[in-house]
Tab-separated table of N, CA and C in Angstrom:
chain	number	residue	atom	x	y	z
A	1	MET	N	0.978	-1.151	0.054
A	1	MET	CA	0.021	0.059	-0.127
A	1	MET	C	0.984	1.023	-0.226
A	2	PRO	N	0.578	2.095	-0.704
A	2	PRO	CA	1.405	3.588	-0.890
A	2	PRO	C	1.640	4.200	0.593
A	3	ARG	N	2.577	4.769	0.701
A	3	ARG	CA	2.720	5.430	1.999
A	3	ARG	C	1.760	6.346	2.419
A	4	ALA	N	1.426	7.268	1.247
A	4	ALA	CA	0.354	8.131	1.418
A	4	ALA	C	-0.985	7.771	2.065
A	5	ALA	N	-1.371	6.542	1.545
A	5	ALA	CA	-2.425	5.978	1.844
A	5	ALA	C	-2.746	5.868	3.442
A	6	LYS	N	-1.355	5.666	3.936
A	6	LYS	CA	-1.433	5.110	5.336
A	6	LYS	C	-1.605	6.302	6.276
A	7	GLU	N	-1.195	7.510	5.838
A	7	GLU	CA	-1.070	8.694	6.685
A	7	GLU	C	-2.479	9.060	6.906
A	8	LYS	N	-2.501	9.478	8.357
A	8	LYS	CA	-3.794	10.131	8.409
A	8	LYS	C	-4.028	11.645	8.064
A	9	PRO	N	-5.200	11.867	7.954
A	9	PRO	CA	-5.311	13.388	7.281
A	9	PRO	C	-4.893	14.127	8.424
A	10	ALA	N	-4.367	15.342	7.950
A	10	ALA	CA	-3.861	16.331	8.779
A	10	ALA	C	-4.940	17.142	9.577
A	11	ALA	N	-4.578	17.480	10.673
A	11	ALA	CA	-5.545	18.020	11.488
A	11	ALA	C	-5.867	19.624	10.895
A	12	ALA	N	-7.024	19.978	10.990
A	12	ALA	CA	-7.349	21.400	10.527
A	12	ALA	C	-6.401	22.431	11.252
A	13	LYS	N	-5.685	23.206	10.732
A	13	LYS	CA	-4.833	24.255	11.019
A	13	LYS	C	-5.754	25.275	11.362
A	14	LYS	N	-5.162	26.114	12.182
A	14	LYS	CA	-5.763	27.278	12.711
A	14	LYS	C	-5.419	28.250	11.731
A	15	GLU	N	-6.371	29.271	11.469
A	15	GLU	CA	-5.993	30.177	10.577
A	15	GLU	C	-4.915	31.228	11.433
A	16	LYS	N	-4.028	31.768	10.872
A	16	LYS	CA	-3.419	32.588	11.464
A	16	LYS	C	-3.793	33.967	11.579
A	17	LYS	N	-3.844	34.431	12.723
A	17	LYS	CA	-4.690	35.832	13.118
A	17	LYS	C	-3.566	37.081	12.580
A	18	VAL	N	-4.524	37.644	11.307
A	18	VAL	CA	-4.085	38.772	10.651
A	18	VAL	C	-3.613	40.012	11.702
A	19	LYS	N	-2.273	40.446	11.606
A	19	LYS	CA	-1.722	41.187	12.715
A	19	LYS	C	-2.047	42.851	12.045
A	20	ASP	N	-2.569	43.723	12.706
A	20	ASP	CA	-2.696	44.877	12.306
A	20	ASP	C	-1.452	45.770	12.456
A	21	PRO	N	-1.118	46.338	11.100
A	21	PRO	CA	0.251	46.828	11.045
A	21	PRO	C	0.320	48.378	11.777
A	22	ASN	N	-0.718	48.637	12.126
A	22	ASN	CA	-0.954	50.082	13.064
A	22	ASN	C	-0.955	49.582	14.326
A	23	ALA	N	-0.921	48.527	14.883
A	23	ALA	CA	-0.897	48.203	16.159
A	23	ALA	C	0.325	48.323	16.834
A	24	PRO	N	0.161	48.974	18.261
A	24	PRO	CA	1.525	49.344	18.726
A	24	PRO	C	2.466	47.936	18.905
A	25	LYS	N	3.776	47.928	18.833
A	25	LYS	CA	4.747	46.926	19.133
A	25	LYS	C	4.877	46.591	20.645
A	26	LYS	N	4.915	45.389	20.956
A	26	LYS	CA	4.939	45.069	22.354
A	26	LYS	C	6.281	45.471	22.911
A	27	PRO	N	6.147	45.675	24.427
A	27	PRO	CA	7.352	46.143	24.924
A	27	PRO	C	8.325	45.099	25.055
A	28	LEU	N	9.761	45.266	25.009
A	28	LEU	CA	10.861	44.625	25.320
A	28	LEU	C	11.096	44.484	26.800
A	29	GLY	N	11.490	43.129	27.268
A	29	GLY	CA	11.992	43.040	28.529
A	29	GLY	C	13.280	43.333	28.812
A	30	ALA	N	13.809	43.382	30.078
A	30	ALA	CA	15.066	43.973	30.264
A	30	ALA	C	16.075	43.078	29.752
A	31	TYR	N	16.021	41.708	29.697
A	31	TYR	CA	16.873	40.976	28.967
A	31	TYR	C	17.006	40.986	27.392
A	32	MET	N	15.967	41.459	26.842
A	32	MET	CA	15.938	41.825	25.278
A	32	MET	C	16.590	43.277	25.203
A	33	TRP	N	16.396	44.120	26.072
A	33	TRP	CA	17.301	45.010	25.936
A	33	TRP	C	18.731	45.043	26.273
A	34	PHE	N	19.137	44.176	26.993
A	34	PHE	CA	20.517	43.547	27.454
A	34	PHE	C	21.137	42.844	26.148
A	35	CYS	N	20.333	42.237	25.520
A	35	CYS	CA	20.607	41.625	24.122
A	35	CYS	C	21.096	42.469	23.114
A	36	LYS	N	19.974	43.338	23.042
A	36	LYS	CA	20.036	44.325	21.690
A	36	LYS	C	21.430	45.159	21.984
A	37	ASP	N	21.790	45.543	23.224
A	37	ASP	CA	22.912	46.181	23.512
A	37	ASP	C	24.136	45.529	23.138
A	38	MET	N	24.208	44.395	23.543
A	38	MET	CA	25.505	43.563	23.842
A	38	MET	C	25.652	42.545	22.506
A	39	ARG	N	24.701	42.621	21.574
A	39	ARG	CA	24.800	41.398	20.490
A	39	ARG	C	26.224	41.896	19.556
A	40	GLU	N	26.283	43.177	19.213
A	40	GLU	CA	27.171	43.399	18.265
A	40	GLU	C	28.694	43.237	19.003
A	41	SER	N	28.757	43.287	20.051
A	41	SER	CA	30.089	43.310	20.847
A	41	SER	C	30.243	41.668	20.859
A	42	VAL	N	29.294	40.867	21.198
A	42	VAL	CA	29.485	39.250	21.105
A	42	VAL	C	30.004	38.936	19.651
A	43	LYS	N	29.210	39.238	18.675
A	43	LYS	CA	29.582	39.057	17.285
A	43	LYS	C	30.840	39.468	16.725
A	44	LYS	N	31.484	40.488	17.412
A	44	LYS	CA	32.769	40.748	16.976
A	44	LYS	C	33.705	40.322	17.532
A	45	GLU	N	33.615	39.751	18.992
A	45	GLU	CA	34.424	39.187	19.537
A	45	GLU	C	34.622	37.648	19.185
A	46	ASN	N	33.502	36.940	18.488
A	46	ASN	CA	33.411	35.892	18.102
A	46	ASN	C	32.731	35.774	16.730
A	47	PRO	N	33.639	36.027	15.816
A	47	PRO	CA	32.997	36.318	14.316
A	47	PRO	C	32.279	34.749	13.716
A	48	GLY	N	32.980	33.702	14.256
A	48	GLY	CA	32.413	32.361	13.675
A	48	GLY	C	31.287	31.824	14.240
A	49	MET	N	30.592	32.434	15.511
A	49	MET	CA	29.699	31.733	16.299
A	49	MET	C	28.229	32.198	15.609
A	50	SER	N	27.637	30.934	15.535
A	50	SER	CA	26.290	30.862	14.845
A	50	SER	C	25.405	31.860	15.682
A	51	VAL	N	23.865	32.000	15.289
A	51	VAL	CA	23.118	32.704	16.041
A	51	VAL	C	22.736	32.041	17.405
A	52	THR	N	22.617	30.500	17.301
A	52	THR	CA	22.167	29.934	18.490
A	52	THR	C	23.375	30.044	19.577
A	53	GLU	N	24.607	29.819	19.111
A	53	GLU	CA	25.892	30.232	20.215
A	53	GLU	C	25.697	31.571	20.605
A	54	ILE	N	25.332	32.585	19.758
A	54	ILE	CA	25.466	33.952	20.150
A	54	ILE	C	24.265	34.190	21.400
A	55	GLY	N	23.156	33.470	21.107
A	55	GLY	CA	21.960	33.582	21.924
A	55	GLY	C	22.446	32.976	23.280
A	56	LYS	N	23.238	31.808	23.326
A	56	LYS	CA	23.591	31.117	24.567
A	56	LYS	C	24.731	32.132	25.076
A	57	ARG	N	25.396	32.622	24.483
A	57	ARG	CA	26.526	33.376	25.155
A	57	ARG	C	25.829	34.539	25.955
A	58	LEU	N	24.945	35.091	25.265
A	58	LEU	CA	24.222	36.406	25.746
A	58	LEU	C	23.706	35.946	27.041
A	59	GLY	N	22.991	34.617	27.098
A	59	GLY	CA	22.292	34.143	28.140
A	59	GLY	C	23.359	34.166	29.280
A	60	GLU	N	24.576	33.654	29.086
A	60	GLU	CA	25.385	33.504	29.993
A	60	GLU	C	25.973	34.814	30.515
A	61	LEU	N	26.124	35.787	29.818
A	61	LEU	CA	26.520	37.065	30.027
A	61	LEU	C	25.548	37.883	31.015
A	62	TRP	N	24.074	37.400	30.649
A	62	TRP	CA	23.145	38.005	31.431
A	62	TRP	C	23.201	37.663	32.914
A	63	LYS	N	23.622	36.346	33.111
A	63	LYS	CA	23.418	35.713	34.370
A	63	LYS	C	24.683	36.232	35.095
A	64	GLU	N	25.719	36.709	34.316
A	64	GLU	CA	26.798	37.349	35.037
A	64	GLU	C	26.610	38.787	35.534
A	65	VAL	N	25.797	39.471	34.981
A	65	VAL	CA	25.577	40.920	35.226
A	65	VAL	C	25.289	41.084	36.697
A	66	SER	N	25.743	42.179	37.205
A	66	SER	CA	25.256	42.478	38.661
A	66	SER	C	23.777	43.042	38.608
A	67	GLU	N	23.182	42.802	39.843
A	67	GLU	CA	21.920	43.599	39.844
A	67	GLU	C	22.030	45.092	39.620
A	68	GLU	N	22.994	45.873	40.129
A	68	GLU	CA	23.450	47.251	39.884
A	68	GLU	C	23.311	47.633	38.438
A	69	ASP	N	23.877	46.558	37.661
A	69	ASP	CA	24.100	46.937	36.376
A	69	ASP	C	22.828	46.465	35.270
A	70	LYS	N	22.050	45.546	35.951
A	70	LYS	CA	20.745	45.384	35.387
A	70	LYS	C	19.575	46.271	35.443
A	71	LYS	N	19.864	47.299	36.646
A	71	LYS	CA	18.968	48.367	36.699
A	71	LYS	C	18.794	49.110	35.483
A	72	LYS	N	19.785	49.322	34.813
A	72	LYS	CA	19.780	50.187	33.549
A	72	LYS	C	18.709	49.552	32.560
A	73	TYR	N	18.829	48.190	32.430
A	73	TYR	CA	18.096	47.444	31.371
A	73	TYR	C	16.585	47.330	32.075
A	74	LEU	N	16.425	47.084	33.362
A	74	LEU	CA	15.188	47.282	33.909
A	74	LEU	C	14.435	48.663	33.826
A	75	LYS	N	15.308	49.590	33.717
A	75	LYS	CA	14.668	50.867	33.625
A	75	LYS	C	14.142	51.216	31.931
A	76	GLN	N	14.899	50.625	31.184
A	76	GLN	CA	14.570	50.631	29.744
A	76	GLN	C	13.326	50.055	29.554
A	77	ALA	N	13.315	48.711	30.226
A	77	ALA	CA	12.087	47.845	29.793
A	77	ALA	C	10.740	48.496	30.476
A	78	GLU	N	10.986	49.075	31.691
A	78	GLU	CA	9.781	49.916	32.122
A	78	GLU	C	9.284	51.123	31.448
A	79	GLU	N	10.321	51.808	31.031
A	79	GLU	CA	10.066	52.983	29.810
A	79	GLU	C	9.285	52.267	28.675
A	80	ASP	N	9.715	51.438	28.108
A	80	ASP	CA	9.320	50.868	27.068
A	80	ASP	C	7.855	50.016	27.319
A	81	LYS	N	7.601	49.728	28.452
A	81	LYS	CA	6.157	49.327	29.048
A	81	LYS	C	5.235	50.396	28.972
A	82	GLU	N	5.755	51.569	29.512
A	82	GLU	CA	4.912	52.767	29.736
A	82	GLU	C	4.402	53.240	28.118
A	83	ARG	N	5.545	53.288	27.233
A	83	ARG	CA	5.448	53.754	25.846
A	83	ARG	C	4.179	52.947	25.431
A	84	TYR	N	4.345	51.444	25.720
A	84	TYR	CA	3.289	50.702	24.870
A	84	TYR	C	1.936	50.873	25.434
A	85	ASN	N	2.035	50.774	26.664
A	85	ASN	CA	0.556	51.483	27.505
A	85	ASN	C	0.021	52.585	26.946
A	86	LYS	N	0.669	53.610	26.755
A	86	LYS	CA	0.097	54.773	26.023
A	86	LYS	C	-0.320	54.644	24.741
A	87	GLU	N	0.610	54.036	23.738
A	87	GLU	CA	0.268	53.747	22.508
A	87	GLU	C	-0.803	52.899	22.374
A	88	SER	N	-0.972	51.827	23.264
A	88	SER	CA	-2.182	50.925	23.344
A	88	SER	C	-3.297	51.465	23.579
A	89	ALA	N	-3.460	52.543	24.605
A	89	ALA	CA	-4.543	53.148	24.965
A	89	ALA	C	-5.273	53.930	23.880
A	90	ALA	N	-4.164	54.636	23.283
A	90	ALA	CA	-4.740	55.435	22.067
A	90	ALA	C	-5.131	54.692	20.892
A	91	TYR	N	-4.390	53.702	20.611
A	91	TYR	CA	-4.646	52.648	19.520
A	91	TYR	C	-6.058	52.095	19.819
A	92	ASN	N	-6.402	51.634	20.989
A	92	ASN	CA	-7.804	51.092	21.478
A	92	ASN	C	-8.819	52.138	21.443
A	93	LYS	N	-8.302	53.370	21.597
A	93	LYS	CA	-9.510	54.294	21.568
A	93	LYS	C	-9.973	54.572	20.159
A	94	GLU	N	-9.111	54.762	19.266
A	94	GLU	CA	-9.149	54.820	18.135
A	94	GLU	C	-10.076	53.823	17.276
A	95	LYS	N	-9.685	52.582	17.829
A	95	LYS	CA	-10.354	51.408	17.184
A	95	LYS	C	-11.829	51.215	17.501
A	96	SER	N	-11.954	51.688	19.072
A	96	SER	CA	-13.290	51.623	19.195
A	96	SER	C	-14.213	52.905	18.860
A	97	LYS	N	-13.590	53.921	18.267
A	97	LYS	CA	-14.311	54.843	17.544
A	97	LYS	C	-14.673	54.475	16.131
A	98	GLU	N	-13.671	53.782	15.570
A	98	GLU	CA	-14.119	53.069	14.249
A	98	GLU	C	-15.177	52.131	14.302
A	99	LYS	N	-15.220	51.315	15.455
A	99	LYS	CA	-16.321	50.438	15.609
A	99	LYS	C	-17.601	50.920	15.808
A	100	GLU	N	-17.406	52.159	16.282
A	100	GLU	CA	-18.792	53.034	16.742
A	100	GLU	C	-19.245	53.484	15.536
A	101	LYS	N	-18.596	54.026	14.771
A	101	LYS	CA	-18.878	54.746	13.440
A	101	LYS	C	-19.289	53.763	12.458
A	102	ALA	N	-18.982	52.530	12.452
A	102	ALA	CA	-19.292	51.291	11.508
A	102	ALA	C	-20.638	50.960	12.034
A	103	ALA	N	-20.600	50.686	13.321
A	103	ALA	CA	-22.210	50.246	13.877
A	103	ALA	C	-23.248	51.229	13.457
A	104	GLU	N	-22.941	52.557	13.606
A	104	GLU	CA	-23.563	53.556	13.076
A	104	GLU	C	-24.030	53.606	11.900
A	105	GLU	N	-23.004	53.509	10.906
A	105	GLU	CA	-23.527	53.328	9.542
A	105	GLU	C	-24.062	52.206	9.285
A	106	GLU	N	-24.227	51.084	10.110
A	106	GLU	CA	-24.823	49.892	9.616
A	106	GLU	C	-26.424	50.117	10.011
A	107	ASP	N	-26.451	50.680	11.143
A	107	ASP	CA	-27.840	50.899	11.820
A	107	ASP	C	-28.499	51.958	10.682
A	108	ASN	N	-27.768	52.936	10.319
A	108	ASN	CA	-28.251	53.948	9.345
A	108	ASN	C	-28.758	53.039	8.024
A	109	SER	N	-27.894	52.227	7.367
A	109	SER	CA	-28.253	51.430	6.146
A	109	SER	C	-29.353	50.495	6.392
A	110	GLU	N	-29.635	50.039	7.631
A	110	GLU	CA	-30.535	49.198	8.047
A	110	GLU	C	-32.155	49.981	7.854
A	111	GLU	N	-31.863	51.252	8.236
A	111	GLU	CA	-33.154	52.182	8.411
A	111	GLU	C	-33.686	52.515	7.222
A	112	ASP	N	-32.477	52.418	6.062
A	112	ASP	CA	-32.842	52.994	5.019
A	112	ASP	C	-33.746	51.987	3.921
A	113	GLU	N	-33.419	50.700	4.558
A	113	GLU	CA	-34.128	49.571	3.594
A	113	GLU	C	-35.474	49.449	3.942
């Protein structure tokens, strides 16, 4: 029997949620700010390293960073979170206005019929 005939049908895949390009970008955590800051220097020190190895090295470096030095990145993360919250509130407010307007137009079109 052919191999394909024995295989079970694939489970229905969930449709990928379409992301609004106008939506605010999610905030970065302290570790991600650290990685962003250190990635280039790690690459320069180790030019032959793969992306995976660089990630592992960054993780090792993060563990070695003192709490005092981490405060810089924690502050950046907090500021980024505040930025996100402001942008998100403005975005959601705008989105709700659009929904209200669409609902209003739909009500008006139903009344015309």
